[in-house]
Short mmCIF file of C-alpha atoms in Angstrom, two decimals:
data_model
loop_
_atom_site.label_atom_id
_atom_site.label_comp_id
_atom_site.label_asym_id
_atom_site.label_seq_id
_atom_site.Cartn_x
_atom_site.Cartn_y
_atom_site.Cartn_z
CA UNK A 1 10.91 1.57 28.92
CA UNK A 2 14.04 -0.46 29.42
CA UNK A 3 14.17 -2.32 26.66
CA UNK A 4 13.47 1.06 24.21
CA UNK A 5 16.18 3.06 26.21
CA UNK A 6 18.81 0.15 25.05
CA UNK A 7 16.96 -0.33 21.66
CA UNK A 8 17.46 3.85 21.38
CA UNK A 9 20.91 3.65 22.58
CA UNK A 10 21.95 1.09 19.73
CA UNK A 11 20.42 2.77 17.30
CA UNK A 12 21.69 6.24 17.93
CA UNK A 13 25.61 5.05 18.40
CA UNK A 14 24.96 3.38 15.16
CA UNK A 15 23.48 6.25 13.38
CA UNK A 16 26.31 8.36 14.49
CA UNK A 17 28.82 6.18 13.14
CA UNK A 18 26.78 5.85 9.63
CA UNK A 19 26.96 9.43 9.54
CA UNK A 20 29.81 9.61 9.98
CA UNK A 21 30.66 7.01 7.55
CA UNK A 22 28.44 9.00 4.56
CA UNK A 23 30.94 11.72 4.70
CA UNK A 24 34.06 9.19 4.75
CA UNK A 25 33.09 6.92 2.07
CA UNK A 26 32.95 9.48 -0.54
CA UNK A 27 35.88 11.88 0.95
CA UNK A 28 37.68 8.61 0.26
CA UNK A 29 36.79 8.02 -3.32
CA UNK A 30 37.33 11.80 -3.66
CA UNK A 31 40.67 12.69 -1.59
CA UNK A 32 42.19 9.33 -1.23
CA UNK A 33 40.89 7.79 -5.09
CA UNK A 34 40.63 11.01 -6.84
CA UNK A 35 37.16 9.37 -8.33
CA UNK A 36 35.36 11.38 -10.64
CA UNK A 37 31.49 12.70 -9.98
CA UNK A 38 30.08 10.20 -11.66
CA UNK A 39 31.52 7.63 -9.05
CA UNK A 40 30.69 9.51 -6.16
CA UNK A 41 27.20 9.40 -7.50
CA UNK A 42 27.76 5.95 -8.34
CA UNK A 43 28.47 5.39 -4.71
CA UNK A 44 25.35 6.41 -3.14
CA UNK A 45 23.18 4.83 -5.57
CA UNK A 46 24.95 1.26 -5.11
CA UNK A 47 24.04 1.72 -1.17
CA UNK A 48 20.49 2.06 -2.02
CA UNK A 49 20.26 -0.25 -4.99
CA UNK A 50 19.74 -3.18 -2.63
CA UNK A 51 16.11 -2.08 -1.70
CA UNK A 52 15.32 -2.83 -5.61
CA UNK A 53 16.71 -6.22 -5.33
CA UNK A 54 16.12 -7.53 -2.31
CA UNK A 55 13.56 -5.46 -0.77
CA UNK A 56 10.56 -7.14 -1.42
CA UNK A 57 11.79 -10.67 -0.43
CA UNK A 58 13.41 -9.43 2.58
CA UNK A 59 9.74 -8.08 3.81
CA UNK A 60 8.34 -11.70 3.16
CA UNK A 61 11.33 -13.22 5.63
CA UNK A 62 11.55 -10.55 8.34
CA UNK A 63 7.64 -11.18 9.08
CA UNK A 64 8.75 -14.78 9.15
CA UNK A 65 11.37 -14.24 11.60
CA UNK A 66 11.77 -12.90 15.22
CA UNK A 67 13.12 -9.23 14.95
CA UNK A 68 15.74 -8.81 17.34
CA UNK A 69 18.21 -11.75 16.45
CA UNK A 70 17.86 -10.35 12.35
CA UNK A 71 18.62 -6.84 13.78
CA UNK A 72 22.10 -8.03 15.49
CA UNK A 73 22.98 -10.34 12.63
CA UNK A 74 22.78 -7.20 10.36
CA UNK A 75 24.73 -5.26 12.60
CA UNK A 76 27.74 -8.04 13.02
CA UNK A 77 27.81 -8.62 9.53
CA UNK A 78 28.55 -4.67 8.92
CA UNK A 79 31.15 -4.11 11.26
CA UNK A 80 33.42 -6.48 9.64
CA UNK A 81 32.13 -5.24 5.83
CA UNK A 82 32.96 -1.94 6.81
CA UNK A 83 35.86 -2.76 9.07
CA UNK A 84 37.51 -3.71 5.59
CA UNK A 85 38.33 -0.65 4.17
CA UNK A 86 40.81 1.10 6.48
CA UNK A 87 42.52 -2.94 6.47
CA UNK A 88 42.60 -2.33 2.80
CA UNK A 89 43.94 1.11 3.07
CA UNK A 90 46.57 0.39 5.67
CA UNK A 91 47.92 -2.42 3.08
CA UNK A 92 47.80 0.07 0.42
CA UNK A 93 45.30 -1.96 -1.47
CA UNK A 94 42.15 -0.08 -1.57
CA UNK A 95 40.75 0.32 -4.66
CA UNK A 96 37.17 1.95 -6.11
CA UNK A 97 35.81 -1.70 -6.33
CA UNK A 98 36.42 -2.38 -3.05
CA UNK A 99 34.20 0.79 -2.18
CA UNK A 100 31.49 -0.07 -4.28
CA UNK A 101 30.86 -3.91 -3.35
CA UNK A 102 31.29 -2.20 0.66
CA UNK A 103 28.40 -0.21 -0.23
CA UNK A 104 26.41 -2.65 -1.73
CA UNK A 105 26.93 -5.62 0.84
CA UNK A 106 26.18 -2.34 3.36
CA UNK A 107 23.31 -1.53 1.44
CA UNK A 108 22.03 -4.94 1.85
CA UNK A 109 22.32 -5.40 5.54
CA UNK A 110 20.45 -2.24 5.68
CA UNK A 111 17.35 -3.15 3.88
CA UNK A 112 16.73 -6.39 6.46
CA UNK A 113 17.94 -4.46 9.59
CA UNK A 114 15.82 -1.33 8.94
CA UNK A 115 12.78 -3.44 7.77
CA UNK A 116 12.99 -5.75 11.21
CA UNK A 117 13.97 -1.90 13.25
CA UNK A 118 10.65 -0.29 12.38
CA UNK A 119 9.14 -3.40 12.67
CA UNK A 120 10.38 -3.96 16.18
CA UNK A 121 9.26 -1.00 17.51
CA UNK A 122 6.17 -1.22 18.12
CA UNK A 123 6.94 -4.68 19.81
CA UNK A 124 8.31 -2.87 22.59
CA UNK A 125 6.30 0.37 22.84
CA UNK A 126 2.79 0.87 24.04
CA UNK A 127 0.34 2.99 21.15
CA UNK A 128 -0.34 5.74 23.32
CA UNK A 129 3.65 6.17 23.37
CA UNK A 130 4.68 5.71 19.69
CA UNK A 131 4.58 9.48 18.42
CA UNK A 132 6.65 9.86 21.22
CA UNK A 133 8.81 7.51 20.73
CA UNK A 134 9.39 7.67 17.28
CA UNK A 135 10.33 11.40 17.91
CA UNK A 136 13.11 10.72 20.30
CA UNK A 137 14.41 8.04 17.74
CA UNK A 138 14.18 10.64 14.98
CA UNK A 139 15.45 13.43 17.41
CA UNK A 140 18.65 11.30 18.33
CA UNK A 141 18.82 10.84 14.38
CA UNK A 142 19.02 14.67 13.75
CA UNK A 143 21.23 14.91 16.80
CA UNK A 144 24.02 12.49 14.92
CA UNK A 145 23.38 14.19 11.86
CA UNK A 146 24.91 17.04 13.51
CA UNK A 147 27.69 15.40 14.84
CA UNK A 148 28.48 12.45 12.80
CA UNK A 149 29.09 14.66 9.51
CA UNK A 150 31.59 16.97 11.76
CA UNK A 151 33.07 14.15 13.47
CA UNK A 152 33.64 12.29 9.80
CA UNK A 153 35.46 15.63 8.65
CA UNK A 154 37.57 16.03 11.69
CA UNK A 155 38.57 12.41 11.84
CA UNK A 156 39.24 13.14 7.68
CA UNK A 157 41.34 15.87 8.48
CA UNK A 158 43.39 14.85 10.86
CA UNK A 159 43.76 10.65 10.47
CA UNK A 160 43.08 10.09 6.89
CA UNK A 161 39.28 9.75 5.81
CA UNK A 162 39.22 5.63 5.97
CA UNK A 163 39.37 6.21 9.83
CA UNK A 164 35.42 7.33 9.59
CA UNK A 165 34.78 3.91 8.41
CA UNK A 166 36.78 2.22 11.37
CA UNK A 167 34.21 4.35 13.70
CA UNK A 168 31.21 3.24 11.70
CA UNK A 169 32.74 -0.60 12.14
CA UNK A 170 33.21 0.16 15.65
CA UNK A 171 29.28 1.21 16.02
CA UNK A 172 27.98 -1.76 14.39
CA UNK A 173 29.52 -3.68 17.12
CA UNK A 174 28.16 -1.46 19.95
CA UNK A 175 24.76 -1.67 18.90
CA UNK A 176 24.45 -5.48 17.99
CA UNK A 177 26.28 -5.89 21.56
CA UNK A 178 23.38 -3.48 23.32
CA UNK A 179 20.14 -5.52 21.13
CA UNK A 180 22.05 -8.18 22.96
CA UNK A 181 20.21 -7.01 26.56
CA UNK A 182 16.88 -6.39 25.14
CA UNK A 183 14.81 -8.74 27.37
CA UNK A 184 11.12 -8.35 25.64
CA UNK A 185 9.92 -11.61 24.63
CA UNK A 186 9.45 -11.90 21.19
CA UNK A 187 7.01 -14.63 20.01
CA UNK A 188 8.00 -16.70 16.97
CA UNK A 189 5.40 -15.77 14.14
CA UNK A 190 3.64 -18.76 12.92
CA UNK A 191 4.82 -20.68 9.96
CA UNK A 192 3.42 -20.19 6.99
CA UNK A 193 3.15 -22.89 4.09
CA UNK A 194 2.62 -20.77 1.33
CA UNK A 195 5.12 -19.53 -1.20
CA UNK A 196 7.08 -17.01 -0.88
CA UNK A 197 5.73 -14.81 -3.97
CA UNK A 198 2.40 -15.25 -2.69
CA UNK A 199 3.49 -13.03 0.72
CA UNK A 200 4.90 -10.92 -1.21
CA UNK A 201 2.07 -10.20 -3.03
CA UNK A 202 -0.09 -9.96 -0.25
CA UNK A 203 2.40 -6.49 0.90
CA UNK A 204 2.03 -5.20 -2.84
CA UNK A 205 -1.34 -5.22 -2.77
CA UNK A 206 -2.36 -4.04 0.21
CA UNK A 207 0.25 -0.79 -0.66
CA UNK A 208 -1.76 -0.39 -4.41
CA UNK A 209 -5.42 -0.79 -3.10
CA UNK A 210 -4.50 1.78 0.04
CA UNK A 211 -5.61 5.82 -0.79
CA UNK A 212 -3.06 7.15 1.79
CA UNK A 213 0.35 4.57 1.98
CA UNK A 214 0.36 4.44 -2.30
CA UNK A 215 -0.02 8.32 -2.31
CA UNK A 216 2.98 8.65 0.23
CA UNK A 217 4.79 6.08 -1.38
CA UNK A 218 5.00 7.72 -5.01
CA UNK A 219 5.49 11.31 -3.07
CA UNK A 220 8.31 9.60 -1.38
CA UNK A 221 9.68 8.04 -4.61
CA UNK A 222 9.98 11.25 -6.23
CA UNK A 223 10.99 12.91 -3.53
CA UNK A 224 13.92 10.74 -3.18
CA UNK A 225 14.88 10.93 -6.74
CA UNK A 226 15.15 14.91 -6.55
CA UNK A 227 17.05 15.32 -2.72
CA UNK A 228 19.15 12.01 -3.43
CA UNK A 229 20.22 13.56 -6.84
CA UNK A 230 20.73 16.96 -5.13
CA UNK A 231 22.94 15.43 -1.48
CA UNK A 232 24.82 13.04 -3.57
CA UNK A 233 27.31 15.62 -5.22
CA UNK A 234 27.18 17.67 -2.18
CA UNK A 235 30.51 17.27 -1.15
CA UNK A 236 31.75 17.55 -4.89
CA UNK A 237 30.17 21.07 -4.67
CA UNK A 238 31.51 21.92 -1.40
CA UNK A 239 34.86 20.11 -1.84
CA UNK A 240 35.62 21.18 -5.52
CA UNK A 241 33.34 23.98 -6.47
CA UNK A 242 33.69 26.16 -2.75
CA UNK A 243 36.67 24.52 -2.26
CA UNK A 244 36.91 23.45 1.40
CA UNK A 245 38.70 21.25 3.27
CA UNK A 246 37.24 18.00 4.57
CA UNK A 247 37.01 19.39 8.06
CA UNK A 248 35.22 22.04 6.94
CA UNK A 249 32.99 20.42 4.43
CA UNK A 250 32.02 18.36 7.43
CA UNK A 251 31.02 21.22 9.51
CA UNK A 252 28.89 22.52 6.71
CA UNK A 253 26.93 19.48 6.76
CA UNK A 254 27.07 19.35 10.74
CA UNK A 255 25.33 23.03 10.83
CA UNK A 256 23.19 22.07 7.71
CA UNK A 257 21.59 18.93 10.25
CA UNK A 258 21.10 21.46 13.06
CA UNK A 259 17.01 21.74 11.44
CA UNK A 260 16.77 18.35 12.58
CA UNK A 261 17.36 18.72 16.03
CA UNK A 262 14.49 21.44 15.99
CA UNK A 263 12.25 19.28 13.60
CA UNK A 264 12.05 16.78 16.72
CA UNK A 265 11.24 19.07 19.26
CA UNK A 266 8.28 20.31 17.35
CA UNK A 267 7.01 17.45 15.71
CA UNK A 268 4.65 16.63 18.26
CA UNK A 269 3.65 20.49 18.72
CA UNK A 270 2.83 21.42 15.70
CA UNK A 271 1.04 18.08 14.34
CA UNK A 272 -1.42 18.85 17.88
CA UNK A 273 -2.15 22.11 16.66
CA UNK A 274 -2.86 21.46 12.57
CA UNK A 275 -3.21 17.91 12.69
CA UNK A 276 -0.55 15.23 11.37
CA UNK A 277 -1.51 15.36 7.22
CA UNK A 278 -0.92 19.47 7.64
CA UNK A 279 1.78 19.51 9.44
CA UNK A 280 3.76 17.07 7.06
CA UNK A 281 2.67 18.86 3.91
CA UNK A 282 3.52 22.52 5.59
CA UNK A 283 7.00 20.73 6.61
CA UNK A 284 7.57 19.34 3.15
CA UNK A 285 6.83 22.15 1.08
CA UNK A 286 8.52 24.84 2.92
CA UNK A 287 11.78 22.66 2.77
CA UNK A 288 10.81 22.32 -1.25
CA UNK A 289 11.03 25.83 -1.41
CA UNK A 290 14.26 26.72 0.16
CA UNK A 291 16.16 23.90 -1.52
CA UNK A 292 15.93 26.27 -5.10
CA UNK A 293 18.55 28.44 -3.41
CA UNK A 294 21.36 26.14 -1.85
CA UNK A 295 23.62 25.94 -5.29
CA UNK A 296 23.89 29.74 -5.14
CA UNK A 297 26.51 29.47 -2.58
CA UNK A 298 27.91 28.40 1.19
CA UNK A 299 25.39 30.46 3.11
CA UNK A 300 22.35 29.33 1.02
CA UNK A 301 23.71 26.02 0.99
CA UNK A 302 23.15 26.14 4.51
CA UNK A 303 19.76 28.04 5.29
CA UNK A 304 18.61 24.93 2.65
CA UNK A 305 20.15 22.01 4.66
CA UNK A 306 18.43 23.60 7.65
CA UNK A 307 15.31 23.46 5.96
CA UNK A 308 15.48 20.44 4.32
CA UNK A 309 16.69 18.26 7.56
CA UNK A 310 13.89 19.87 9.37
CA UNK A 311 10.75 19.38 7.10
CA UNK A 312 12.65 15.69 6.70
CA UNK A 313 12.58 15.26 9.98
CA UNK A 314 8.68 16.64 10.91
CA UNK A 315 7.96 14.75 7.94
CA UNK A 316 9.37 11.18 8.62
CA UNK A 317 8.27 11.15 12.59
CA UNK A 318 4.69 11.31 11.18
CA UNK A 319 4.67 9.39 8.31
CA UNK A 320 6.68 6.42 10.14
CA UNK A 321 4.27 6.67 13.06
CA UNK A 322 1.27 6.65 10.80
CA UNK A 323 2.35 3.56 9.28
CA UNK A 324 3.13 1.68 12.19
CA UNK A 325 -0.15 2.11 13.82
CA UNK A 326 -2.49 1.74 10.77
CA UNK A 327 -0.62 -1.68 9.04
CA UNK A 328 -1.73 -4.76 10.12
CA UNK A 329 0.95 -6.20 12.25
CA UNK A 330 1.23 -9.58 10.08
CA UNK A 331 1.86 -7.69 6.85
CA UNK A 332 3.89 -4.98 8.33
CA UNK A 333 7.23 -6.09 7.09
CA UNK A 334 5.91 -6.67 3.52
CA UNK A 335 3.83 -3.46 3.23
CA UNK A 336 6.94 -1.46 4.15
CA UNK A 337 9.35 -3.10 1.81
CA UNK A 338 6.81 -2.70 -1.16
CA UNK A 339 7.18 1.42 -0.09
CA UNK A 340 10.57 1.18 0.28
CA UNK A 341 11.05 -0.77 -3.26
CA UNK A 342 9.45 2.42 -4.21
CA UNK A 343 10.77 4.82 -2.19
CA UNK A 344 14.35 3.71 -1.28
CA UNK A 345 14.75 2.91 -5.34
CA UNK A 346 14.08 6.68 -5.62
CA UNK A 347 17.29 7.23 -3.85
CA UNK A 348 19.37 5.08 -5.73
CA UNK A 349 17.70 6.08 -8.75
CA UNK A 350 18.36 10.17 -7.96
CA UNK A 351 21.89 9.30 -6.36
CA UNK A 352 22.94 7.49 -10.25
CA UNK A 353 20.98 10.12 -11.93
CA UNK A 354 22.98 13.20 -9.90
CA UNK A 355 26.29 11.53 -10.28
CA UNK A 356 25.81 11.08 -14.44
CA UNK A 357 24.10 14.87 -14.90
CA UNK A 358 26.74 16.38 -12.44
CA UNK A 359 29.56 14.78 -14.57
CA UNK A 360 28.02 16.07 -17.87
CA UNK A 361 26.32 19.16 -16.76
CA UNK A 362 28.21 20.44 -14.05
CA UNK A 363 27.66 20.19 -10.00
CA UNK A 364 25.29 23.51 -9.76
CA UNK A 365 23.35 23.32 -12.93
CA UNK A 366 22.43 19.62 -11.84
CA UNK A 367 21.18 21.17 -8.15
CA UNK A 368 19.33 23.33 -9.91
CA UNK A 369 17.48 20.50 -12.06
CA UNK A 370 16.97 18.49 -8.87
CA UNK A 371 15.25 21.11 -6.93
CA UNK A 372 11.91 21.87 -8.34
CA UNK A 373 11.37 18.06 -8.86
CA UNK A 374 11.12 18.38 -4.94
CA UNK A 375 8.29 20.15 -5.35
CA UNK A 376 6.47 17.75 -7.86
CA UNK A 377 6.67 15.53 -4.79
CA UNK A 378 4.66 17.61 -2.85
CA UNK A 379 1.89 18.16 -5.45
CA UNK A 380 1.54 14.57 -5.81
CA UNK A 381 0.30 14.37 -1.99
CA UNK A 382 -1.34 17.72 -2.02
CA UNK A 383 -5.13 16.13 -2.04
CA UNK A 384 -4.60 15.18 1.05
CA UNK A 385 -5.13 18.55 2.58
CA UNK A 386 -8.81 18.28 2.60
CA UNK A 387 -7.66 15.94 5.82
CA UNK A 388 -6.50 16.72 9.10
CA UNK A 389 -4.87 14.01 10.32
CA UNK A 390 -3.72 10.66 9.06
CA UNK A 391 -6.20 7.82 9.99
CA UNK A 392 -5.27 5.06 12.79
CA UNK A 393 -6.00 1.47 11.89
CA UNK A 394 -9.15 1.61 13.56
CA UNK A 395 -10.41 4.39 11.60
CA UNK A 396 -13.60 3.69 8.90
CA UNK A 397 -13.18 3.66 5.16
CA UNK A 398 -11.52 6.60 3.49
CA UNK A 399 -13.20 9.20 1.70
CA UNK A 400 -14.06 8.41 -1.43
CA UNK A 401 -12.20 11.23 -2.99
CA UNK A 402 -8.70 9.91 -1.67
CA UNK A 403 -10.07 6.36 -2.73
CA UNK A 404 -8.30 5.08 -6.01
CA UNK A 405 -10.53 5.69 -9.34
CA UNK A 406 -11.19 2.65 -11.64
#
């Protein structure tokens, strides 16, 4: 498990930097460059747009390559890209255009890194340990979601908003260094003479025909439109509508993320008691209902945030583990990016929609519009309640009522 610990440490440090940047980047736009609500939403949208642009071919390429070198290269490129923002600020030439370009390039590297990373975890962790490993990874992600926003807000308060982007750049460098020390042998994938388009089609076809993955992908797309439309403008809500300082914005987001830490601890226990499918559905349903109270004020915003982070953590642990066990390894990258093109494309659309509606209708009304949409997403996967657990890769043909209808 030495190599898993190195991967775990590197990803945790990188995620800490990314969570600092998640607060710092919009704060640079709002506080330093005086950007409007639409621009703040556009920043989030641009960061996720690469899943639309290169997601499908990235899956096919990653299936052809060894995963660790891809991850290391992505970290190094991200380090350089995000370091350019504090450098430009120090020389007095920082613009909104540069923020958008950095968000886009960072999004491209995230597409390749995330695809390779999810395919790499099963290579260094045995099947029987996969749920526990994913719980640890997701638990660390939740922990840095607590620390990261608070640290981002503190850095912005003391040293200026751009300092958070420097911290992010450093975290990518440390992550690349730790990946360098992993020793697990990784076989080079067999060379393929097939056209890239044909290989992409294999992943899309598998997703379209599978009754579980397809339904989960549609759910994720709708859910991400709702959640990102809500979250893309939450910093505007906190800083302008509620009048909080950058430090307080970071603190509020940090407290809201505490639910994820609890979610990491209960995901395995709850799924063992009531089943992986039902644990997923209960977590999402509770989070969706509490999201409705978020825009009322500071206290309700925090309560909703805790529920969302807990529900998403439980949901992510269970669905990520399911895909890693269920999908054929040779197709994993292509299936993953086919799903991500839908689900992360929903994030880009939600962020853009949040920015547009926030500028047009106001921030609070937009958040209230997005909250009920999350309930619609849960309805999409509600037929899965008939199952107790997600199937494994060795499971027999799915029940008839869950098979795609002609």
